[in-house]
XYZ file of C-alpha atoms in Angstrom:
586
model
C -45.041 142.893 -87.347
C -45.694 144.054 -84.186
C -48.760 146.342 -84.019
C -48.617 146.718 -80.400
C -45.541 146.399 -77.684
C -44.969 142.283 -76.656
C -42.539 142.953 -74.426
C -43.153 145.407 -71.511
C -41.720 146.288 -67.934
C -43.297 148.322 -65.069
C -41.313 150.622 -62.956
C -43.292 152.333 -59.993
C -42.392 155.052 -58.317
C -44.228 156.846 -55.453
C -44.849 159.757 -58.277
C -45.105 158.032 -61.117
C -45.772 154.380 -63.316
C -42.917 153.572 -66.399
C -44.324 151.513 -68.783
C -40.805 150.258 -70.880
C -41.429 149.119 -74.024
C -38.509 146.254 -74.549
C -38.588 145.488 -78.005
C -35.684 144.821 -79.983
C -34.613 148.864 -80.813
C -37.242 150.822 -78.927
C -36.725 153.425 -76.991
C -40.238 154.093 -76.126
C -41.338 154.744 -72.544
C -45.120 155.654 -71.300
C -45.071 158.079 -68.064
C -47.695 158.114 -65.707
C -48.218 160.698 -63.313
C -49.875 159.426 -60.392
C -50.877 162.598 -58.995
C -52.017 164.624 -62.389
C -52.960 161.494 -64.038
C -51.016 162.816 -67.636
C -49.506 160.464 -69.916
C -47.052 161.313 -71.913
C -44.162 159.468 -74.153
C -40.539 159.639 -73.328
C -36.836 157.900 -73.342
C -35.829 155.105 -70.957
C -33.372 157.809 -69.802
C -36.125 159.007 -67.556
C -36.415 155.740 -65.468
C -35.284 156.564 -62.086
C -32.735 154.310 -60.831
C -34.594 153.579 -57.479
C -37.875 152.289 -59.285
C -39.520 149.212 -58.151
C -39.575 147.100 -61.262
C -41.836 143.744 -62.722
C -42.359 142.426 -65.640
C -45.995 143.003 -67.304
C -47.698 141.485 -70.667
C -49.978 144.161 -71.236
C -51.696 147.376 -70.299
C -55.262 146.349 -69.886
C -56.591 150.250 -69.173
C -57.387 152.886 -66.501
C -60.650 153.238 -64.468
C -61.801 155.935 -61.781
C -62.797 154.390 -58.618
C -63.501 156.152 -55.157
C -60.138 156.708 -54.238
C -59.128 158.064 -57.754
C -57.815 156.226 -60.800
C -56.213 152.735 -60.876
C -53.559 150.981 -63.612
C -55.117 147.648 -65.231
C -51.993 145.394 -65.864
C -51.941 141.831 -67.422
C -49.573 139.894 -65.208
C -49.770 136.032 -66.645
C -50.431 134.895 -69.977
C -50.913 131.708 -71.516
C -50.059 130.828 -74.907
C -52.864 129.686 -76.676
C -51.405 128.711 -80.188
C -50.167 130.507 -83.763
C -53.144 131.743 -85.742
C -51.649 132.088 -89.002
C -47.913 132.530 -87.925
C -49.121 135.751 -85.220
C -49.202 134.523 -81.130
C -52.336 134.245 -79.519
C -52.376 134.809 -75.278
C -55.185 134.231 -73.259
C -54.469 136.850 -70.062
C -54.518 134.610 -66.809
C -54.013 136.918 -64.429
C -53.812 140.900 -63.372
C -53.173 143.348 -60.612
C -55.263 146.736 -60.152
C -52.342 148.996 -58.939
C -54.235 152.511 -57.577
C -52.591 155.336 -58.499
C -52.609 156.758 -55.090
C -49.988 155.948 -52.131
C -52.420 155.739 -49.506
C -55.966 155.569 -48.705
C -56.290 158.026 -45.552
C -57.833 160.708 -47.799
C -61.005 158.427 -47.882
C -64.114 158.124 -45.228
C -64.468 154.671 -43.913
C -67.912 154.636 -46.164
C -65.924 155.893 -48.995
C -63.334 153.168 -47.744
C -66.285 150.398 -48.173
C -67.074 151.667 -51.135
C -63.691 151.708 -53.028
C -63.027 148.271 -51.753
C -66.752 146.863 -53.029
C -65.881 148.559 -56.482
C -62.509 146.750 -56.555
C -64.133 144.010 -55.917
C -66.780 144.320 -59.092
C -63.548 144.598 -61.423
C -61.760 141.778 -59.695
C -64.442 139.524 -60.680
C -64.700 140.688 -63.986
C -61.610 139.758 -64.327
C -61.729 136.697 -62.921
C -64.198 135.378 -65.426
C -62.211 132.976 -67.776
C -61.980 133.876 -71.657
C -59.562 137.118 -72.653
C -57.843 137.229 -75.436
C -54.728 139.251 -76.966
C -52.271 139.128 -79.268
C -49.631 142.133 -80.475
C -49.340 140.797 -83.750
C -52.732 140.137 -84.981
C -56.549 141.579 -85.207
C -59.088 139.654 -83.478
C -62.044 141.619 -83.097
C -62.083 140.828 -87.054
C -62.502 138.211 -88.947
C -60.704 136.966 -92.116
C -63.017 137.949 -94.533
C -62.856 141.589 -93.101
C -59.417 141.434 -92.621
C -58.975 140.918 -96.404
C -61.628 143.673 -97.850
C -59.135 146.496 -96.294
C -56.918 149.379 -97.113
C -52.919 149.530 -96.985
C -53.851 152.528 -94.393
C -56.038 150.236 -92.673
C -52.831 147.858 -92.170
C -50.512 150.673 -90.913
C -53.355 151.402 -87.966
C -52.803 150.655 -84.382
C -54.427 147.510 -82.933
C -57.139 149.894 -80.780
C -57.537 152.093 -83.575
C -58.843 149.984 -86.197
C -60.494 147.239 -84.052
C -64.068 146.187 -84.251
C -65.273 148.160 -81.424
C -68.214 145.919 -80.555
C -65.584 143.186 -79.583
C -62.937 145.437 -77.525
C -63.686 144.517 -73.984
C -61.147 146.972 -72.538
C -62.163 149.392 -75.233
C -63.496 152.408 -71.647
C -60.410 151.451 -70.009
C -58.158 152.518 -72.867
C -59.867 155.829 -73.737
C -56.945 157.649 -72.672
C -54.971 155.521 -75.317
C -57.278 156.130 -78.116
C -57.130 160.088 -77.698
C -53.709 159.849 -77.785
C -52.111 158.016 -81.243
C -48.748 158.195 -80.291
C -48.940 156.241 -77.026
C -51.671 153.452 -78.803
C -48.577 150.604 -79.166
C -48.460 150.517 -75.444
C -52.773 150.169 -75.563
C -53.682 146.033 -76.403
C -57.346 145.405 -77.378
C -58.885 142.206 -75.410
C -61.685 140.052 -76.197
C -63.968 138.324 -74.549
C -65.292 134.913 -75.595
C -63.230 131.807 -76.551
C -60.429 130.745 -78.791
C -58.974 126.802 -79.774
C -56.115 126.450 -81.890
C -55.458 123.026 -83.022
C -52.907 121.297 -85.220
C -54.254 118.237 -86.681
C -53.545 115.338 -89.177
C -56.120 113.962 -91.453
C -54.814 111.402 -94.694
C -50.903 112.545 -93.520
C -51.526 116.042 -94.278
C -51.261 118.458 -91.383
C -54.028 121.646 -91.228
C -54.630 124.148 -88.631
C -57.909 124.275 -87.167
C -59.362 127.107 -85.137
C -61.989 127.975 -83.664
C -62.884 131.762 -82.413
C -65.982 133.375 -80.363
C -65.972 136.853 -79.849
C -68.434 138.395 -77.495
C -69.871 141.907 -78.283
C -69.293 143.866 -75.054
C -72.500 146.116 -76.540
C -75.550 145.465 -74.114
C -73.352 142.881 -72.206
C -74.534 141.368 -68.948
C -75.959 138.345 -67.228
C -78.763 135.614 -68.272
C -81.937 137.131 -66.578
C -80.862 140.771 -66.568
C -80.463 141.547 -70.097
C -82.615 139.812 -72.635
C -83.792 141.520 -76.117
C -81.950 144.616 -77.896
C -81.657 148.169 -77.123
C -82.679 151.413 -78.666
C -79.297 151.148 -80.821
C -80.484 147.789 -81.532
C -77.675 145.861 -80.318
C -78.604 142.291 -78.950
C -77.706 140.723 -75.693
C -75.271 138.403 -75.579
C -74.222 138.566 -79.331
C -71.208 136.250 -80.151
C -69.634 136.175 -83.483
C -68.299 132.701 -83.860
C -65.521 131.939 -86.879
C -64.301 128.193 -88.141
C -60.435 129.336 -89.763
C -58.959 126.288 -91.658
C -55.136 126.954 -92.720
C -53.889 124.468 -94.762
C -50.515 124.951 -97.083
C -50.876 128.468 -97.242
C -54.555 128.611 -98.025
C -56.965 130.023 -95.489
C -60.865 129.332 -95.335
C -63.281 130.892 -92.337
C -66.808 130.488 -92.077
C -69.126 132.505 -89.671
C -71.888 132.896 -87.572
C -73.723 134.915 -85.023
C -75.767 134.350 -82.129
C -77.854 136.727 -79.975
C -80.956 137.254 -78.066
C -84.153 137.753 -79.753
C -83.742 140.861 -81.273
C -86.709 143.083 -79.747
C -87.877 144.832 -76.435
C -88.132 142.159 -73.616
C -87.352 140.743 -70.299
C -87.180 138.004 -68.102
C -86.323 139.090 -64.053
C -85.250 136.985 -61.612
C -88.552 136.477 -59.279
C -87.401 132.947 -57.737
C -89.250 130.818 -59.977
C -87.409 128.361 -61.603
C -88.534 129.724 -65.244
C -89.526 133.353 -64.854
C -92.534 134.507 -67.720
C -90.735 135.801 -70.290
C -92.407 139.797 -70.918
C -92.812 141.611 -74.529
C -92.838 145.151 -73.609
C -96.187 147.248 -74.786
C -94.854 150.706 -74.050
C -91.991 150.994 -76.949
C -92.004 150.735 -80.537
C -90.225 147.411 -81.442
C -89.951 148.031 -84.924
C -87.404 150.827 -84.630
C -84.812 148.766 -82.606
C -85.787 145.560 -84.609
C -85.031 147.506 -88.340
C -81.800 148.848 -86.525
C -80.389 145.114 -85.550
C -80.876 143.792 -88.826
C -79.439 146.600 -91.110
C -76.553 146.773 -88.999
C -76.479 142.732 -89.553
C -76.695 142.868 -93.188
C -74.070 145.409 -93.556
C -71.683 143.564 -91.153
C -72.661 139.975 -92.351
C -74.897 140.367 -95.843
C -78.289 137.813 -95.917
C -79.380 136.835 -92.405
C -81.173 133.376 -91.790
C -82.463 132.899 -88.566
C -82.748 130.053 -86.930
C -85.187 130.508 -83.679
C -85.175 127.570 -81.577
C -87.037 128.533 -79.132
C -90.265 126.134 -77.984
C -93.677 126.924 -79.971
C -95.866 126.203 -76.918
C -95.530 127.354 -73.193
C -93.993 130.410 -72.129
C -91.849 131.141 -75.029
C -94.295 130.390 -77.921
C -95.716 134.594 -77.863
C -91.339 135.048 -78.259
C -91.453 133.206 -81.562
C -94.843 134.463 -82.512
C -93.730 137.892 -82.357
C -90.165 137.501 -84.115
C -91.903 136.085 -86.582
C -94.245 138.507 -87.368
C -91.919 140.895 -86.836
C -90.057 139.691 -90.025
C -92.378 139.332 -91.821
C -93.806 143.236 -91.249
C -90.059 144.289 -91.858
C -90.486 142.793 -95.695
C -86.624 142.815 -96.105
C -85.626 140.268 -98.876
C -82.291 139.950 -97.260
C -83.927 138.234 -94.381
C -85.083 134.767 -93.631
C -86.880 133.447 -90.837
C -86.899 129.492 -89.456
C -88.969 128.287 -86.303
C -87.387 124.534 -85.157
C -88.671 123.475 -81.915
C -85.690 122.430 -80.529
C -87.171 120.617 -77.748
C -90.295 119.101 -79.542
C -88.077 117.770 -82.154
C -85.240 115.902 -80.275
C -87.509 114.771 -77.191
C -87.179 111.233 -76.050
C -83.474 111.331 -76.737
C -83.804 111.827 -80.664
C -80.924 113.938 -81.635
C -80.879 112.617 -85.433
C -83.593 114.962 -85.899
C -81.636 117.707 -85.805
C -80.910 116.414 -89.093
C -83.984 118.067 -90.649
C -83.077 121.768 -89.984
C -79.124 121.031 -91.104
C -81.194 119.385 -94.427
C -83.583 122.201 -94.412
C -80.811 125.101 -94.499
C -78.486 123.377 -96.894
C -79.431 124.577 -99.960
C -79.043 128.097 -98.490
C -75.555 127.085 -96.898
C -74.147 125.935 -100.003
C -75.384 129.590 -102.128
C -73.809 131.751 -98.941
C -70.606 129.667 -99.211
C -67.514 130.485 -97.204
C -64.524 132.571 -97.244
C -61.299 131.194 -98.807
C -57.788 132.879 -99.977
C -55.607 130.609 -101.969
C -51.859 130.118 -101.018
C -50.991 133.587 -103.536
C -53.158 135.803 -101.317
C -56.109 135.696 -104.120
C -59.609 135.682 -103.138
C -61.362 132.578 -104.325
C -64.452 132.801 -102.781
C -66.420 135.042 -100.402
C -69.529 133.954 -97.729
C -72.226 136.046 -98.733
C -74.616 135.537 -95.908
C -74.794 134.121 -92.652
C -76.797 131.873 -90.013
C -78.273 134.339 -86.888
C -79.212 131.626 -84.076
C -80.864 132.208 -80.785
C -82.405 129.888 -78.101
C -83.712 131.797 -74.920
C -80.094 132.131 -73.350
C -78.727 131.411 -77.529
C -76.646 128.791 -75.189
C -77.081 125.410 -75.055
C -79.371 124.678 -78.310
C -77.433 127.478 -79.899
C -74.159 125.998 -80.105
C -75.377 122.626 -80.548
C -77.044 123.956 -84.150
C -73.829 126.123 -84.895
C -71.635 122.761 -84.168
C -73.577 121.093 -86.396
C -73.609 124.117 -89.539
C -69.796 124.630 -88.635
C -69.329 120.559 -89.585
C -71.025 120.675 -92.624
C -69.046 123.801 -94.114
C -66.017 122.169 -92.867
C -66.426 118.993 -94.697
C -66.876 120.899 -97.970
C -63.552 122.857 -97.279
C -60.761 120.019 -96.000
C -62.419 118.388 -99.371
C -62.155 121.637 -101.931
C -58.416 122.134 -100.146
C -57.498 118.024 -100.913
C -56.915 116.746 -97.466
C -60.010 114.969 -97.395
C -60.201 112.473 -100.371
C -63.467 111.983 -102.425
C -66.086 110.119 -100.270
C -64.333 110.427 -97.066
C -66.348 111.960 -93.927
C -65.264 114.020 -91.629
C -66.967 112.162 -88.759
C -64.567 109.223 -90.379
C -61.988 110.948 -89.198
C -61.846 109.479 -85.501
C -58.802 112.016 -83.857
C -60.156 114.899 -85.411
C -63.825 114.391 -84.986
C -62.527 114.128 -81.192
C -61.039 117.702 -81.416
C -63.472 119.277 -83.020
C -66.302 117.749 -80.956
C -64.509 118.990 -77.856
C -63.563 122.289 -79.037
C -67.127 122.956 -79.518
C -68.109 121.633 -76.451
C -65.523 124.257 -74.451
C -66.919 126.889 -76.678
C -69.986 126.437 -75.124
C -69.106 125.922 -72.198
C -66.979 129.169 -71.987
C -70.179 131.284 -73.891
C -72.456 129.580 -70.928
C -70.173 130.651 -67.840
C -69.458 133.866 -69.189
C -73.236 134.497 -69.460
C -75.350 132.491 -67.174
C -72.142 131.594 -64.824
C -72.648 127.632 -65.226
C -70.954 125.576 -67.678
C -73.318 124.407 -70.807
C -76.376 121.807 -71.277
C -76.489 119.065 -73.927
C -72.204 118.673 -74.130
C -73.012 115.764 -73.758
C -73.919 115.390 -77.291
C -71.584 117.963 -78.274
C -68.685 115.711 -77.371
C -70.084 112.367 -78.027
C -72.971 112.575 -80.951
C -75.402 111.448 -78.067
C -77.319 111.950 -75.223
C -75.902 110.543 -71.807
C -77.515 109.397 -68.341
C -74.233 111.265 -67.342
C -74.962 114.409 -69.444
C -78.292 114.667 -68.076
C -77.546 114.806 -64.738
C -74.964 117.371 -65.371
C -77.470 118.842 -67.115
C -79.440 118.980 -63.885
C -76.739 120.571 -61.514
C -75.926 123.365 -64.066
C -79.320 123.595 -64.310
C -79.657 123.959 -60.343
C -76.349 126.251 -59.971
C -77.978 128.815 -62.793
C -80.861 129.113 -60.278
C -79.215 129.991 -57.831
C -76.449 132.160 -59.094
C -78.985 134.052 -61.645
C -81.118 134.620 -58.161
C -79.342 135.495 -56.190
C -75.580 136.510 -57.745
C -76.403 137.746 -60.600
C -76.907 141.807 -59.142
C -73.513 141.768 -58.112
C -72.382 140.418 -61.530
C -74.036 142.737 -63.860
C -72.945 145.791 -61.646
C -69.207 144.350 -62.493
C -69.943 144.245 -65.977
C -71.344 147.632 -66.071
C -68.460 149.052 -64.292
C -65.691 147.653 -66.339
C -67.625 148.258 -69.215
C -68.312 152.069 -68.460
C -71.765 151.396 -68.541
C -71.345 152.874 -64.618
C -68.653 155.739 -64.141
C -67.633 156.412 -61.026
C -67.465 160.345 -60.808
C -64.392 162.375 -60.108
C -66.408 164.209 -56.930
C -67.605 160.913 -55.636
C -70.690 162.161 -53.035
C -73.830 159.564 -52.774
C -73.247 155.949 -52.770
C -75.570 153.631 -55.407
C -74.204 150.500 -53.007
C -76.037 151.853 -49.965
C -79.540 150.648 -50.950
C -81.908 149.284 -48.222
C -82.161 145.139 -48.165
C -85.757 144.110 -47.968
C -85.461 141.902 -44.324
C -87.116 139.206 -46.655
C -83.679 138.655 -47.965
C -82.262 138.201 -45.275
C -84.215 134.886 -44.530
C -82.963 133.313 -47.898
C -80.164 130.856 -45.720
C -83.283 129.689 -43.515
C -85.393 129.064 -46.873
C -82.255 127.154 -48.796
C -81.705 124.697 -45.988
C -85.211 123.969 -45.534
C -85.716 123.127 -49.441
C -82.066 121.102 -49.252
C -83.530 119.471 -46.411
C -86.222 118.680 -48.764
C -83.931 117.289 -51.938
C -82.278 115.488 -49.313
C -85.251 113.755 -48.126
C -86.418 113.051 -51.617
C -83.264 110.993 -52.685
C -83.458 108.596 -49.841
C -86.874 107.736 -51.214
C -85.884 107.281 -54.427
C -85.363 103.811 -54.925
C -84.461 102.157 -58.304
C -85.659 105.191 -60.444
C -83.377 107.539 -59.032
C -82.743 108.856 -62.688
C -85.931 110.474 -62.750
C -86.133 111.407 -59.236
C -83.069 113.447 -58.829
C -84.757 115.347 -62.299
C -87.767 115.657 -59.917
C -85.486 116.975 -56.799
C -83.225 119.270 -59.027
C -86.454 121.123 -60.050
C -88.443 120.786 -56.612
C -86.113 121.368 -54.280
C -85.366 124.635 -55.938
C -88.721 125.608 -56.779
C -89.911 124.828 -53.696
C -87.903 128.416 -52.553
C -89.928 130.656 -55.551
C -93.276 128.656 -55.296
C -93.344 128.398 -51.496
C -92.015 131.748 -50.719
C -94.637 133.842 -53.554
C -97.492 133.197 -51.822
C -96.249 134.951 -49.136
C -93.586 137.900 -50.481
C -93.298 139.532 -53.604
C -90.150 137.076 -55.539
C -88.093 140.351 -56.165
C -87.618 141.038 -52.771
C -85.241 137.740 -52.546
C -83.085 138.550 -55.657
C -79.927 140.032 -55.782
C -80.796 143.177 -58.105
C -78.233 145.359 -60.081
C -77.437 148.855 -57.894
C -75.540 150.865 -60.091
C -77.166 151.089 -63.022
C -81.020 151.999 -62.359
C -83.272 151.655 -65.503
C -84.566 148.889 -67.242
C -81.925 146.575 -69.531
C -84.310 146.200 -72.080
C -84.206 150.096 -73.359
């Protein structure tokens, strides 16, 4: 049964928008007055024959910009696959339609501001990874969905959704207030979904990987770190692995999220800005709120902290360890594993040390399992919360290893794997598994850091390669550029989309016209000089080209930072957010 309308048509007249539900036996039409902005439910007889008609695949919501209200609709979709017999879609294109018929009521400055805000919304929508379903609740895990009441099952998708993962929640605020129109509203999650039909030993099963990014404390790499006062962690992602075989359903859930206290790492043109732990706040309040909510949602917590235990990351590891000890919660366990030290010089086999260390705990936590009769056989009693600095590259590698171990037990219990068989020996499935986890890493990295993930060659092949090192160097260079010179715009775009910044109905002053320091205008010259240094170094590389390239990718970019920092404050060059001026760490 569809919990939201699947087939829609948008009819446009100069006075109104009519969104027609075209599902069989339905007469509902959502009518939006383009002048008063009133939203009502009418019938198909009210649609004027003169209206311009087009097919759409969902309403993302509405938003106010300088020119007035805008309607955002999904105009293209791509089927990802079927999850438990429900169609899952990726939204691939959108349209942003103004309620106003002209822009003549705007001044030149307002017109430019409106274009800037439109560009921000378009930017967010251009980032790959928006998913939806009209009949399945993508915001909840299988275990959460199994522990619900009959009343919950009758709710609309919007009403029952886990608000942490509804990325268009702010855009759908008018729909939330009117239950009678909620079947026109589709909650959209942001992250990654892969659905694969697989076969092992002639037994066919579906293997699904879902990563749900939280919209609370959302943002980009260097501008959003740590937690807020409510305990929401930056770059928090819930990842669920599902197996569906002969009516049996198994699920294993993990989470990732920024180190949960108040710290920042603002870009300043240095290759790796030094993290700063705030000294002006009570860390334990937010820290406790974070883990209280995690324990309520997931049960016991095992923290896997993968940051370096020396250098600039060391104070963060020490503070995290001390806060866990200070909290004294028996539901919370802390494990520090220096990923880079343990796996240095390509010793990736040493990750097994961590897997072995937590194996007994993972066995105790178990996984969620429902048999073909709908009976809950087992519940997942706890969760692994992994983090590194960005909660991207190192985190994804470790999560993929823990997920494989859980999958091994699930497939054996379901009878897909024979006794003594290993997943690693199933060549075709192993390829699917590794590529999906590498794709998951890339999706999460692009959404947070602006580039693909690092270390995906290990995730895809099980070993590190020279080409992988080269790609890591390139992605690191791109991250450096984006984090310093375009992330201010990206952060503003996310804040506008999620409602952290709202354009007032009476638009007077604009935050977009903050005077840019003249030093920022010198950036192109500096970039040309730095690029020239890179070329010179490459020409002098000789036989040690891989080592030289790694040096170039660092030194060529770092020369911008170290050389100019002496003359200027590096922040003068950085593209900082303008819409939300307060510190993101508060």
